Short mmCIF file of C-alpha atoms in Angstrom, two decimals:
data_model
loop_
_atom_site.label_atom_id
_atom_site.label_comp_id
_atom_site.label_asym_id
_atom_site.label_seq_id
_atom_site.Cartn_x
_atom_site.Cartn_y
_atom_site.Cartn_z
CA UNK A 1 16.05 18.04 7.85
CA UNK A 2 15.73 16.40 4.45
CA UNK A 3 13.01 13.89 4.10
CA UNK A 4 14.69 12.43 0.63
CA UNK A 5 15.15 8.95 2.16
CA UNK A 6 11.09 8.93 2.94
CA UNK A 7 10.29 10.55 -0.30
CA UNK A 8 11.92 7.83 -2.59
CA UNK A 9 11.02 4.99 0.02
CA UNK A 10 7.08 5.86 -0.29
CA UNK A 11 8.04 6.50 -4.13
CA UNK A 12 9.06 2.83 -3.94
CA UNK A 13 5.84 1.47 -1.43
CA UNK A 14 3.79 3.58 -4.07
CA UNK A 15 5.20 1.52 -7.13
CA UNK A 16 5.28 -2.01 -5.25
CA UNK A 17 1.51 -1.52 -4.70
CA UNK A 18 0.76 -0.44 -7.82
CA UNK A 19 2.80 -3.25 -9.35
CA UNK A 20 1.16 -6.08 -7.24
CA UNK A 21 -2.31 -4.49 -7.82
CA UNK A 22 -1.55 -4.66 -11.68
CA UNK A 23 -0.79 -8.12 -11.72
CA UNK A 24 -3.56 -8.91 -9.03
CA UNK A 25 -6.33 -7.39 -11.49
CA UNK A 26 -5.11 -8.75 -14.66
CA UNK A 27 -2.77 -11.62 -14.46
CA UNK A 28 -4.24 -13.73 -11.19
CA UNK A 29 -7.76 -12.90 -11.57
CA UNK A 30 -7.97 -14.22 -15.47
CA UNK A 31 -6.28 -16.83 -14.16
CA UNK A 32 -8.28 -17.64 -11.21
CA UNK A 33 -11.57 -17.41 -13.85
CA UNK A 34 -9.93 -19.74 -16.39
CA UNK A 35 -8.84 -22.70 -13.70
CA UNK A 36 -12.26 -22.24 -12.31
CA UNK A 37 -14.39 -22.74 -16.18
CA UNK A 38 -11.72 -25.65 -16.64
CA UNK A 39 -12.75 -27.04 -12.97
CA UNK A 40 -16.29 -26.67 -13.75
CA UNK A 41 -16.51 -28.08 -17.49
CA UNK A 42 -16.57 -31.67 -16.24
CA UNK A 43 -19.51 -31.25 -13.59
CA UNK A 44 -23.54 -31.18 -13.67
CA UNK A 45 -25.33 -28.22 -15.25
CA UNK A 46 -26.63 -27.30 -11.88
CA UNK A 47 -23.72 -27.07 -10.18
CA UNK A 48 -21.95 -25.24 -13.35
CA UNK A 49 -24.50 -22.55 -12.75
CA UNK A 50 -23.76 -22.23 -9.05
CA UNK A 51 -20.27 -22.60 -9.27
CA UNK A 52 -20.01 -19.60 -12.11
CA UNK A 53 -21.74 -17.21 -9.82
CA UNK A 54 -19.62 -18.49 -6.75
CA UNK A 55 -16.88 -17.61 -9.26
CA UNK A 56 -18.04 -13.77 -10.29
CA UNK A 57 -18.42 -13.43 -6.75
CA UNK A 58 -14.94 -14.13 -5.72
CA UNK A 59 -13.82 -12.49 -9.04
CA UNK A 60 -15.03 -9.04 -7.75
CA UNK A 61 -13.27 -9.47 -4.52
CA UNK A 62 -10.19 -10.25 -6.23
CA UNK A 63 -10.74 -7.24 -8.35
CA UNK A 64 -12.04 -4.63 -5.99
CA UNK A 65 -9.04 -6.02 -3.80
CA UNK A 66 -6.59 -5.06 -6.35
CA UNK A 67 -8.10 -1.70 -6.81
CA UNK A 68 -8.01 -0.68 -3.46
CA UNK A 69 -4.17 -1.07 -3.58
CA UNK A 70 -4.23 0.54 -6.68
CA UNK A 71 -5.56 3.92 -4.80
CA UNK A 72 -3.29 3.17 -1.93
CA UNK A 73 -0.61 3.20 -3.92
CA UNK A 74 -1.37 5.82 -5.42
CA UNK A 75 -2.30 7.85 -2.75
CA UNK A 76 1.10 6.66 -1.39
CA UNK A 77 3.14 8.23 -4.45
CA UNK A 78 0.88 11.80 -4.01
CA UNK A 79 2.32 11.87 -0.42
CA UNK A 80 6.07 11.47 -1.25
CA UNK A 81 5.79 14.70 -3.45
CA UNK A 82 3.71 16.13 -0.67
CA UNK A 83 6.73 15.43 1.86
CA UNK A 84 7.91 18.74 3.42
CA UNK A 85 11.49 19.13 4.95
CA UNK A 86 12.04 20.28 8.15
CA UNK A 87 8.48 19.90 9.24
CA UNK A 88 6.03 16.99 11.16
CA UNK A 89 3.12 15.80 8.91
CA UNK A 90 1.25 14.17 11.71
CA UNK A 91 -1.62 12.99 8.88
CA UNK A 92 1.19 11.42 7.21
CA UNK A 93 3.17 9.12 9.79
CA UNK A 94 -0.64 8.64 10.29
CA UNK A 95 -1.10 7.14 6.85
CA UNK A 96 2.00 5.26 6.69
CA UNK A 97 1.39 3.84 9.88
CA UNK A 98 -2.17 2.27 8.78
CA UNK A 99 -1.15 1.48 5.50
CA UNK A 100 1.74 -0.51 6.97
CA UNK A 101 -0.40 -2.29 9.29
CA UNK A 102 -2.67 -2.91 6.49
CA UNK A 103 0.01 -4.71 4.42
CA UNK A 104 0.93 -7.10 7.14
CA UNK A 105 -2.21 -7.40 7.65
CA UNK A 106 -2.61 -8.94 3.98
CA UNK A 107 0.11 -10.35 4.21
CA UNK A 108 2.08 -8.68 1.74
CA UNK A 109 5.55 -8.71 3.38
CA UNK A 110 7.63 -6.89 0.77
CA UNK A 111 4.80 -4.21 1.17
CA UNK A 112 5.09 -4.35 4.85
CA UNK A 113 8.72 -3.73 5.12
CA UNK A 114 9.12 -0.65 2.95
CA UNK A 115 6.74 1.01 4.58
CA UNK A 116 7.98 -0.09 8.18
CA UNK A 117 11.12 1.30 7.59
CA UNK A 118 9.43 4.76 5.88
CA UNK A 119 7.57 4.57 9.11
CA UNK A 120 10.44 4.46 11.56
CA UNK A 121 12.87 6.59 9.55
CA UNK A 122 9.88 9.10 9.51
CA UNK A 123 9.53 8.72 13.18
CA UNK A 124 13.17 9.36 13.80
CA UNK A 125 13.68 12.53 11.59
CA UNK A 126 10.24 14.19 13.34
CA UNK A 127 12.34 13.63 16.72
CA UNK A 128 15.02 14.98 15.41
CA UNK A 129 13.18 18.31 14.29
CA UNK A 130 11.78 18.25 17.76
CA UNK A 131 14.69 18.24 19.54
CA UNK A 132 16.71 20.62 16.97
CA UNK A 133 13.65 23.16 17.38
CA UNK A 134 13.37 22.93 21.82
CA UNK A 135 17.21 23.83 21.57
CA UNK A 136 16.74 26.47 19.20
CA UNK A 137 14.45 27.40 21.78
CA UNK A 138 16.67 26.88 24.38
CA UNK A 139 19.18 29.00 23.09
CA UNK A 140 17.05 32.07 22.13
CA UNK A 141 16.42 31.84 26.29
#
């Protein structure tokens, strides 16, 4: 059984990610740096000083954030090529399944529903196999 549909819907999951990641790293966190310099021109020198390393801090969240859906999204376009017809990847389904969770879970529902439906299409063609492989079974008998 072909696994195009999975292949170019993880192609797609791989590019959202790396998209959002892109624009995470460069666009929202210089942005998030400059409001916060503006915010903190007007204030005392001691609490400039506190509030710039509050705002490094929550600058390399923001950033190691966006890398780590950099990798995932990268791992995620690896594993469409790696995609095998006619066969069950459990490691896969595995992948997709956490990765999935782990886009609701930050809320990124675009994310969330690409990979939901790679998940359940995945899920559907590996019973599929099963069942076209116990009647081949079946047959042989």
């Amino acid at each position: 059984m072909s696994r195009n549909i999975e292949r170019k819907l993880l192609r797609i999951g791989a590019i959202w990610n790396i998209f959002t990641a892109i624009i995470t790293m460069f666009g929202y966190s210089s942005w998030f740096k400059h409001t916060g310099i503006k915010e903190l021109k007007n204030t005392a020198v001691d609490t400039q000083v506190v509030g710039m390393q509050l705002m490094d801090d929550i600058n390399k969240v923001i950033l190691t954030f966006s890398l780590l859906i950099l990798v995932g999204g990268s791992i995620n376009f690896i594993l469409s090529k790696k995609l095998r017809d006619n066969d069950i990847q459990n490691k896969i389904v595995l992948w997709i399944a956490i990765w999935g969770i782990f886009q609701l879970l930050v809320m990124d529902v675009i994310g969330f529903i690409i990979f939901l439906i790679t998940f359940t299409i995945y899920l559907s063609k590996n019973k599929a196999i099963k069942l076209s492989r116990t009647s081949n079974l079946n047959s042989y008998s």
